[in-house]
Coordinates of C-alpha atoms and ligand atoms in Angstrom, one line a residue:
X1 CA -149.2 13.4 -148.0
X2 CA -147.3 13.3 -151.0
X3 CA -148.2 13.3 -154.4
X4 CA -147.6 10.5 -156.2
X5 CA -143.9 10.8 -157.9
X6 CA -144.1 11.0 -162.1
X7 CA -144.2 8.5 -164.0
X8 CA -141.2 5.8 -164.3
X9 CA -140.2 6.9 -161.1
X10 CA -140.9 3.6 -159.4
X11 CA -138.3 2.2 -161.9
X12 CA -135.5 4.3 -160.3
X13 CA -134.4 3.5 -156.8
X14 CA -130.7 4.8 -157.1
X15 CA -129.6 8.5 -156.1
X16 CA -130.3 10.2 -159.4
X17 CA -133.9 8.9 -158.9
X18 CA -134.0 10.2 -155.1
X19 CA -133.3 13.9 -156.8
X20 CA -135.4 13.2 -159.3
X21 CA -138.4 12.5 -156.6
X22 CA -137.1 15.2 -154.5
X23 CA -138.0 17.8 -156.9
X24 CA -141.5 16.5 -157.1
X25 CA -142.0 17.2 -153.1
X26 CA -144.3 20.1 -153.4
X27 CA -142.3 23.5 -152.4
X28 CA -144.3 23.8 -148.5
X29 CA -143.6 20.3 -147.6
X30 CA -139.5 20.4 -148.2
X31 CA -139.8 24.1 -146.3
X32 CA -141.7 22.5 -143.9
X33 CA -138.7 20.4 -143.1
X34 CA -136.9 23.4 -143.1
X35 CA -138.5 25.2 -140.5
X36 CA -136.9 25.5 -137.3
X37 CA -138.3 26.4 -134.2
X38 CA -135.7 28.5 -131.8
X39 CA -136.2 29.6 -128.1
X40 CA -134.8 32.1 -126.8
X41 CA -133.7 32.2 -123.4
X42 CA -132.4 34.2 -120.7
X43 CA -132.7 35.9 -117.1
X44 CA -135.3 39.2 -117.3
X45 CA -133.4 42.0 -119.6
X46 CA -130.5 39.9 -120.7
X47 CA -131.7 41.3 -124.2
X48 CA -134.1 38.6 -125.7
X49 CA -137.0 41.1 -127.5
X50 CA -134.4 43.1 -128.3
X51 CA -132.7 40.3 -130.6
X52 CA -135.7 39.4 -131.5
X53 CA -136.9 43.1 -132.6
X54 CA -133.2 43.0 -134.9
X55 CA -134.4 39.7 -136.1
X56 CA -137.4 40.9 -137.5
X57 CA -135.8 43.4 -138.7
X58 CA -133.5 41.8 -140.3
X59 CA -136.2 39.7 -142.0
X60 CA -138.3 42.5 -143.5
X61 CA -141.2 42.0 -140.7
X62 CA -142.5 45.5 -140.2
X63 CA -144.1 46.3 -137.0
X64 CA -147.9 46.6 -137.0
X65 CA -150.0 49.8 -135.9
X66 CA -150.5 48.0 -132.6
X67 CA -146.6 48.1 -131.9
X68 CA -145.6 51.3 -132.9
X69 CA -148.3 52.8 -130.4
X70 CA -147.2 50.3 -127.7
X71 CA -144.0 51.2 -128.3
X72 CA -144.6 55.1 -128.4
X73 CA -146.0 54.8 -124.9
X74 CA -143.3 52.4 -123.7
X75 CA -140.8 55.3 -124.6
X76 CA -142.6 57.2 -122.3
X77 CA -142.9 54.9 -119.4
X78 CA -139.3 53.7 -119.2
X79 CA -138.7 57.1 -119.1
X80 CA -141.1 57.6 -116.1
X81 CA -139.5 54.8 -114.3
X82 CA -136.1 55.4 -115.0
X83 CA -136.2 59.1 -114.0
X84 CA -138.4 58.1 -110.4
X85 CA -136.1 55.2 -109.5
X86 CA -133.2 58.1 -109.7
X87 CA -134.9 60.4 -107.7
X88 CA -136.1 57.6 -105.3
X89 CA -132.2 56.6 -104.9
X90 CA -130.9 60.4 -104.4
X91 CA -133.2 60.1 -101.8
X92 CA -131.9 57.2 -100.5
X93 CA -128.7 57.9 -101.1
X94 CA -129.2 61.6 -99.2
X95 CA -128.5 63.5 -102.0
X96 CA -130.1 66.9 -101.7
X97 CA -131.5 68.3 -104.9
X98 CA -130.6 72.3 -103.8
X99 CA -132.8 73.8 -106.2
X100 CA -136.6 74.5 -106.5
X101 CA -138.3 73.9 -109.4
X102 CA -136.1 70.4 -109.7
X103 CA -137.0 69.4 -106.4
X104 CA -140.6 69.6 -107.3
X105 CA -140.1 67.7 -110.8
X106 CA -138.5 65.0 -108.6
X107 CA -141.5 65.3 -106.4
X108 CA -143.8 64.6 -108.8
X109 CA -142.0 61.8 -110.3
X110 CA -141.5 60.4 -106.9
X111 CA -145.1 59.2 -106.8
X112 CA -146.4 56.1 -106.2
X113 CA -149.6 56.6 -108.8
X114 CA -147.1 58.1 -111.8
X115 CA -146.4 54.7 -113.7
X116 CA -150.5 53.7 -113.2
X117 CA -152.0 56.3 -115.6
X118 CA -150.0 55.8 -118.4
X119 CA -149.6 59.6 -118.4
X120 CA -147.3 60.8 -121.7
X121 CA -144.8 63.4 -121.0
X122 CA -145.6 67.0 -122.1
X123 CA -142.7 69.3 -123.7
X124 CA -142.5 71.3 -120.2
X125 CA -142.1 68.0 -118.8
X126 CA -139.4 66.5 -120.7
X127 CA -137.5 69.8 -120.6
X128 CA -137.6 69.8 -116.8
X129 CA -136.6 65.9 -117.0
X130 CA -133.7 66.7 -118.8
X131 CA -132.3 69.1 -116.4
X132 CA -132.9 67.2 -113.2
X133 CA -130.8 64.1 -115.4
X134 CA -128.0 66.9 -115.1
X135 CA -128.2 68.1 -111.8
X136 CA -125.3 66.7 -109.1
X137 CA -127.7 64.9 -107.0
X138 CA -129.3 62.8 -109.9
X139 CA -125.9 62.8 -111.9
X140 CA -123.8 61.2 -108.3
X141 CA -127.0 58.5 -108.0
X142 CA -126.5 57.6 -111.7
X143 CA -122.9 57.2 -111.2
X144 CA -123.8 54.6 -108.4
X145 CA -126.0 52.4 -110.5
X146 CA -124.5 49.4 -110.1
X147 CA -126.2 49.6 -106.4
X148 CA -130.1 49.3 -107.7
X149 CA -131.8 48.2 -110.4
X150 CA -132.2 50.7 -113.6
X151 CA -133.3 50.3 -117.0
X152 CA -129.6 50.1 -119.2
X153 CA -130.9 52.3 -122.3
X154 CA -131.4 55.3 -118.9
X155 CA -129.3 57.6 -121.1
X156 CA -131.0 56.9 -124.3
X157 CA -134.6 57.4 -123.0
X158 CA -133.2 61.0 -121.4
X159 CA -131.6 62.0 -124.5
X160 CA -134.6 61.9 -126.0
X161 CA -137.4 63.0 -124.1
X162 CA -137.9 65.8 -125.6
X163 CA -138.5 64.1 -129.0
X164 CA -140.6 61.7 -127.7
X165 CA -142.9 64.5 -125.7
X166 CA -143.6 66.2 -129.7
X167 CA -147.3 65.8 -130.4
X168 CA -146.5 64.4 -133.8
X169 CA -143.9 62.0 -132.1
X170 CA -143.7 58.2 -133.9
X171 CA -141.0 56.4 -133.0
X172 CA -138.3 55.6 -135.7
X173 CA -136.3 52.2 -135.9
X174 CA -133.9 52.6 -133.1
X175 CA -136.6 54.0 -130.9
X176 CA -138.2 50.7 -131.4
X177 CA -135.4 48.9 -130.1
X178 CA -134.6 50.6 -127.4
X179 CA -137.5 50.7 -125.8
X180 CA -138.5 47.9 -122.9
X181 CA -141.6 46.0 -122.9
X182 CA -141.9 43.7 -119.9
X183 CA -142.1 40.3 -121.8
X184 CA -145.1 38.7 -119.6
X185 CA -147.8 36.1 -120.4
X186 CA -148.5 34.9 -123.3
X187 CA -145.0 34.0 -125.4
X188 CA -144.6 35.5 -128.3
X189 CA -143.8 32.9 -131.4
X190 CA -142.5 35.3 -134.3
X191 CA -142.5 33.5 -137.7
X192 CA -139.6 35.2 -140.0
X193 CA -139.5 33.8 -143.0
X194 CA -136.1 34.4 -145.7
X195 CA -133.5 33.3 -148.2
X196 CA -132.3 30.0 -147.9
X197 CA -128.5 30.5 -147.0
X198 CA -125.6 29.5 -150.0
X199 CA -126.1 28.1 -153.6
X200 CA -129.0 25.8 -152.7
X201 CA -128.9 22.2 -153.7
X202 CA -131.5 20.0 -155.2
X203 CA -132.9 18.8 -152.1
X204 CA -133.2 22.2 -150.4
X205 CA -136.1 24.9 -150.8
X206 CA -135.4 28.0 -151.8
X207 CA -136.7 29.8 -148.1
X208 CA -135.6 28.9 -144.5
X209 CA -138.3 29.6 -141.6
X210 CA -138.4 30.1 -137.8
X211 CA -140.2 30.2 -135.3
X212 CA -138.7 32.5 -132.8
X213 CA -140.1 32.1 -129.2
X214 CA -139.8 34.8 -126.9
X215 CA -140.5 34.5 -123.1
X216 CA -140.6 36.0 -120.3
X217 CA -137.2 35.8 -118.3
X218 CA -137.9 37.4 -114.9
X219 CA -138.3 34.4 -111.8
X220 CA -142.2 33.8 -112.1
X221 CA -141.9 33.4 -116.1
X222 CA -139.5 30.2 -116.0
X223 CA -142.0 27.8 -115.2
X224 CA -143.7 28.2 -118.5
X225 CA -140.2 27.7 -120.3
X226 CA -140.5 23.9 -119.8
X227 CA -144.0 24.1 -121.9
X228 CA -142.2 25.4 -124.7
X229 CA -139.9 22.5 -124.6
X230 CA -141.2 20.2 -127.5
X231 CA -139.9 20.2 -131.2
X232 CA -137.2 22.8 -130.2
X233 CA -134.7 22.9 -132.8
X234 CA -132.0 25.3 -130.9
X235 CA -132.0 27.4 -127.6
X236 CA -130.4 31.1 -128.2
X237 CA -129.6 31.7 -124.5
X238 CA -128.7 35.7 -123.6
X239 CA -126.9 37.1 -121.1
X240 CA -126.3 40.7 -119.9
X241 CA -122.7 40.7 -119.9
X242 CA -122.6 44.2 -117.7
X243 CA -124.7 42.1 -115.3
X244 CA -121.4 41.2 -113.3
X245 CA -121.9 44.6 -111.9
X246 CA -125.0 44.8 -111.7
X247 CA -128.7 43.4 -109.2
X248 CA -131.6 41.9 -110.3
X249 CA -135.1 43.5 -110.8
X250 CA -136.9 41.0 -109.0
X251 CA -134.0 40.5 -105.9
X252 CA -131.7 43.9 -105.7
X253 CA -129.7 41.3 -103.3
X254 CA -128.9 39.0 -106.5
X255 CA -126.5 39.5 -108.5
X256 CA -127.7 39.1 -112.5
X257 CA -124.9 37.5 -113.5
X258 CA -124.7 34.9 -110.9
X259 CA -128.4 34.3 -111.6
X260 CA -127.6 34.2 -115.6
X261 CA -125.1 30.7 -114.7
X262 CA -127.3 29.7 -112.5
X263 CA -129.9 29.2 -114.9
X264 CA -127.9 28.7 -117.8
X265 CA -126.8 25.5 -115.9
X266 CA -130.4 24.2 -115.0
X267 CA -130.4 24.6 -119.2
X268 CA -127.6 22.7 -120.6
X269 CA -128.9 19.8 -117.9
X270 CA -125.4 21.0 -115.9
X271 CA -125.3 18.9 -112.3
X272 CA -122.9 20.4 -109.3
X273 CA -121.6 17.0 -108.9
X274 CA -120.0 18.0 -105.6
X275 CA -123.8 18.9 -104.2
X276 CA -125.3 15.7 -105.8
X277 CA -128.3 15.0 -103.6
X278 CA -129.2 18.7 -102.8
X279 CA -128.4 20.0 -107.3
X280 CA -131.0 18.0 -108.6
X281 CA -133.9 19.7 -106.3
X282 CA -132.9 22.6 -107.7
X283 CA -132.7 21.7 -111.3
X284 CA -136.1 22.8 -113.5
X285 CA -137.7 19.3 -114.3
X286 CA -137.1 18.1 -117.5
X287 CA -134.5 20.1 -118.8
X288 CA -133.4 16.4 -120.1
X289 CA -135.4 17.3 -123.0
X290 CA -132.6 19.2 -124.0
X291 CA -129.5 17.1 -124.3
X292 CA -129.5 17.2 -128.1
X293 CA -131.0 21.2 -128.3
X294 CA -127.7 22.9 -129.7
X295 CA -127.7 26.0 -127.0
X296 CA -126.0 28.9 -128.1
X297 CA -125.0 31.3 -125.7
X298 CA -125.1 35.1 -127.1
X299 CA -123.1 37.3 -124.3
X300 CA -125.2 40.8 -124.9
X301 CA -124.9 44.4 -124.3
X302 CA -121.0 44.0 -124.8
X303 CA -121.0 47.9 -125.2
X304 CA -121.7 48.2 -121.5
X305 CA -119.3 45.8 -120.6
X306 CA -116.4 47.8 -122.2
X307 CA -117.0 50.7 -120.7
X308 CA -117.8 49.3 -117.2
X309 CA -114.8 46.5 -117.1
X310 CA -112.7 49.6 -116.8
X311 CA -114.2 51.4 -114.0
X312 CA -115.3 48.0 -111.9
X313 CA -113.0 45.1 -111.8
X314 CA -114.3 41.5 -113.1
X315 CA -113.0 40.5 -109.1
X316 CA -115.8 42.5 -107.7
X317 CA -117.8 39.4 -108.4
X318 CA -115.8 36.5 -109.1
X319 CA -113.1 36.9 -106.6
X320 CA -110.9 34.4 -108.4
X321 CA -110.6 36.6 -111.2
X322 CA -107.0 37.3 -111.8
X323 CA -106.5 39.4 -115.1
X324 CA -106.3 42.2 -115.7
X325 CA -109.1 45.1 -116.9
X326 CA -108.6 44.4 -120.6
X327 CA -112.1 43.5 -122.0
X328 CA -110.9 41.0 -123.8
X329 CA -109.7 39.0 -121.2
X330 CA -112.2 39.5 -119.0
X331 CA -114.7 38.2 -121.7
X332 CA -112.7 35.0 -122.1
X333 CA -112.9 34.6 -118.4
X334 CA -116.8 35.1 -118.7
X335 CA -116.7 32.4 -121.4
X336 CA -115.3 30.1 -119.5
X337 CA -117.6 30.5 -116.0
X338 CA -120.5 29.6 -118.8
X339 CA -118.6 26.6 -120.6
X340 CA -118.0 24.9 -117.0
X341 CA -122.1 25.3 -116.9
X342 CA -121.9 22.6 -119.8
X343 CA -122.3 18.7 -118.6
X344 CA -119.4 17.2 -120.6
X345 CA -119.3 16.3 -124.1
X346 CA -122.3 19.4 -124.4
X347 CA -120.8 22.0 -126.9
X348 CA -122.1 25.6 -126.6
X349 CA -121.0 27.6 -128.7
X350 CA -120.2 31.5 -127.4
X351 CA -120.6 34.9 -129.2
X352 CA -120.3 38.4 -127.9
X353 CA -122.8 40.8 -129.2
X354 CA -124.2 44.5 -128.7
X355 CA -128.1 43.7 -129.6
X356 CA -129.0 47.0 -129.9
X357 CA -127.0 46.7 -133.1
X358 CA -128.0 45.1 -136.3
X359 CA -125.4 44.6 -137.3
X360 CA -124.1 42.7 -134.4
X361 CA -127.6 40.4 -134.4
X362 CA -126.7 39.6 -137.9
X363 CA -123.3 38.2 -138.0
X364 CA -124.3 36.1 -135.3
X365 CA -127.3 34.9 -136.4
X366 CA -125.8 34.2 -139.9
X367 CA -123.1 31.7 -137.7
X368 CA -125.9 30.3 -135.9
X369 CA -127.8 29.8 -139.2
X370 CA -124.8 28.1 -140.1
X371 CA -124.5 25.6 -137.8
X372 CA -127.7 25.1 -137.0
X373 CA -128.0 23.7 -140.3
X374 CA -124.7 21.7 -140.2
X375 CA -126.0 20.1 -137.1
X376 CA -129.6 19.4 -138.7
X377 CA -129.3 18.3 -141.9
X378 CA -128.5 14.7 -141.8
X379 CA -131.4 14.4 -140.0
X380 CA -133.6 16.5 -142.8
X381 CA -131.9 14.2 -145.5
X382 CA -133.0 11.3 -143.7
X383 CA -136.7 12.7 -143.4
X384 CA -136.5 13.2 -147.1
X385 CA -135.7 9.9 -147.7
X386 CA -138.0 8.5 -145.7
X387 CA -140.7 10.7 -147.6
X388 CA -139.3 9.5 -150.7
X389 CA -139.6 5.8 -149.9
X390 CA -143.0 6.1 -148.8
X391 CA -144.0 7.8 -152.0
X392 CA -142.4 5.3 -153.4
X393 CA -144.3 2.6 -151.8
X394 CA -147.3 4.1 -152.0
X395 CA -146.9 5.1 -156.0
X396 CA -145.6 0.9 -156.3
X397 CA -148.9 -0.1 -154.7
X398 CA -151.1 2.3 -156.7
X399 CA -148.9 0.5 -160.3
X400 CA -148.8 -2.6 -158.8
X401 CA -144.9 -2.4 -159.0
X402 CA -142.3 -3.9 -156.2
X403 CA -140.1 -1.4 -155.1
X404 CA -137.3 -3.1 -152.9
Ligands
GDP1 N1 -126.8 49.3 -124.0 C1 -127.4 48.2 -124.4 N2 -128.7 48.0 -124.0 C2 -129.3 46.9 -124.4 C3 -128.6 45.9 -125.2 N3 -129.5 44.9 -125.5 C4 -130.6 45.2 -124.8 N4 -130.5 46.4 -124.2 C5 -131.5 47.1 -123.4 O1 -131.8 46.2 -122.2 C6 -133.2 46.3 -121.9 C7 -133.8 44.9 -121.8 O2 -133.8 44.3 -123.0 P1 -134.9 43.3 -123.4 O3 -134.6 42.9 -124.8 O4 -136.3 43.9 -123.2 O5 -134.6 42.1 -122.4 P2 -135.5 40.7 -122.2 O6 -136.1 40.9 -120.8 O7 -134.5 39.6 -122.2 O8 -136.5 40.6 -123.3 C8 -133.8 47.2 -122.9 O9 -134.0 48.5 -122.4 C9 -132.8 47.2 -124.1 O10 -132.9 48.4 -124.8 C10 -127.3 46.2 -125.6 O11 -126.6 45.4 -126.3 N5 -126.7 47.3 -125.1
MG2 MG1 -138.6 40.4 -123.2

């Protein structure tokens, strides 16, 4: 609903008119047309709350009460679990943990009941954390991590347990993204509203908005993805680049990267046209929906990556990997397994990030911004003329004027 353009506007059907009646669309309805909707996407931990958590970051949206105290006891848990699933795998691994006050602080985080109570760690506890994290039995298992599944930010969380143990503990920025919050149930739509990007022409507002989906990634969370199909204006697909050396949460026998192509191709509507009868079983119904979604593919956690390319070879997991341990090239390889996941004539475009930095986030959502606007506003400009014509029609009928 539109109000009626000023006066003598009826009169005007060439451009300067259509700027002139573009003005007179109240502010909400042109940033109405400039509000995009944006999933993102990815296998469990591939990083998406963690881009989102920069994103709001980025756009001045502070975290509520609510968050900081989920957060606070998040710290904690991860902790928990990180620490148990290392003593767990010593145990496994028959590492013998010699000495006796550690073997009992492994003990205790051994059991079964110590993620149930949401327990937070006292001082003596996080002091008795942080030497078992140094002891040769705990510091071999860590060494083999590519064997089970851990949390990535381990280090971080052990590094700081003692901070996070102070009575007066609230966590700071950084704290807030690195800590890991299951993304289950309900998805999480984030509005984050800012600056309209460049000079800004006549017919664009002065704010850009979107609406940032999060969902869950982990196996039982994709069938909801399809739900969140409709009115998607671009899919920000993530994948743990370290996850080439690296097993999935939900199936230690997977591998997460070969489960990050996987379903990257049941997203860009890829087919294995080689396994024609048997791919399309397998495809997620109705990812059709996306053949004109721009997908952009962010390859996270590329800090990992660079230190692990060295110590485990790309080969390790695609055996027809012939370079050579340079990350670079091993990047461009990874690049490439993900562009073959494209049906042809589908363009993805590719950046490498390290989402626990900002910095990082931004650049490459500035080039998404970028594009994504490229890509969508023909059809905005259309919308506006179609708004504009209506009006028109509508303020003709009200003067009893012909507009043509
Ligand atoms: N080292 C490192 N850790 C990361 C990076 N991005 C995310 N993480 C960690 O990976 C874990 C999973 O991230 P999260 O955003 O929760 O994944 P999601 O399941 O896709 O939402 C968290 O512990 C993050 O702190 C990164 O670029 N580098
Ligand atoms: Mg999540």
């Amino acid at each position: 609903v539109h109000p009626p353009p000023a006066m003598g506007a009826c009169a005007s059907a060439d451009e300067s008119g259509d700027a002139y009646i573009v003005e007179q669309l109240p502010p909400n309805q042109l940033e109405a047309l400039y509000t995009f909707k944006l999933l993102l996407l990815g296998p469990g931990e591939s990083g998406k709350s963690t881009v989102l958590k920069q994103l709001k970051s980025i756009y001045n949206v502070t975290p509520t009460q609510g968050e900081i105290e989920e957060c606070k006891k998040a710290l904690h848990q991860n902790t928990l679990e990180c620490m148990k699933v290392l003593c767990d795998q010593a145990v496994a691994f028959d590492y013998e943990i010699e000495d006796e006050e550690l073997h009992k602080t492994a003990e205790w985080l051994r059991d079964e009941d110590l993620l149930y109570n949401d327990a937070l760690i006292t001082p003596d506890q996080a002091k008795a954390i942080s030497r078992l994290f140094e002891c040769e039995a705990i510091k071999n298992t860590f060494a083999r991590r590519d064997e089970y599944w851990i949390l990535d930010a381990v280090e971080y969380y052990v590094e700081n347990v003692s901070r996070f143990a102070q009575k007066d503990f609230v966590p700071d920025e950084k704290d807030m993204v690195f800590c890991r919050i299951r993304t289950t149930g309900k998805n999480l739509e984030t509005k984050l509203k800012g600056p309209f990007p460049g000079a800004g022409e006549k017919d664009e507002p002065s704010k850009i908005t979107y609406e940032v989906v999060d969902v869950g990634g982990q196996r039982n969370e994709r069938k909801k993805w399809i739900r969140m199909f409709s009115d998607v204006k671009a899919i920000i697909f993530l994948v743990n680049l370290a996850g080439y050396n690296q097993v999935l949460y939900e199936d230690k026998s997977q591998n997460r990267m070969a489960e990050a192509l996987q379903v990257f191709g049941q997203i860009t509507g890829w087919r294995d046209e080689s396994k024609k009868p048997m791919a399309k079983k397998n495809v997620i119904h109705g990812v059709d929906i996306f053949k004109n979604v721009p997908i952009y593919l962010l390859l996270n956690k590329k800090d990992l990556f660079e230190v692990m390319i060295h110590k485990v070879g790309l080969e390790k997991t695609f055996p027809d990997y012939k370079g050579s341990s340079k990350s670079d090239q091993a990047l461009e390889f990874i690049r490439q397994k993900f562009r073959e996941k494209c049906p042809p004539g589908k363009e993805v475009k590719i950046y490498d990030i390290t989402g626990v930095s900002r910095f990082d986030v931004k650049n490459a959502f500035r080039e998404i911004e970028k594009d994504l606007l490229k890509k969508h506003k023909p059809r905005i400009k259309d919308e506006i003329k179609k708004i504009i014509s209506e009006g028109r029609k509508q303020n003709g009928a009200e003067k009893g004027c012909v507009v043509s």
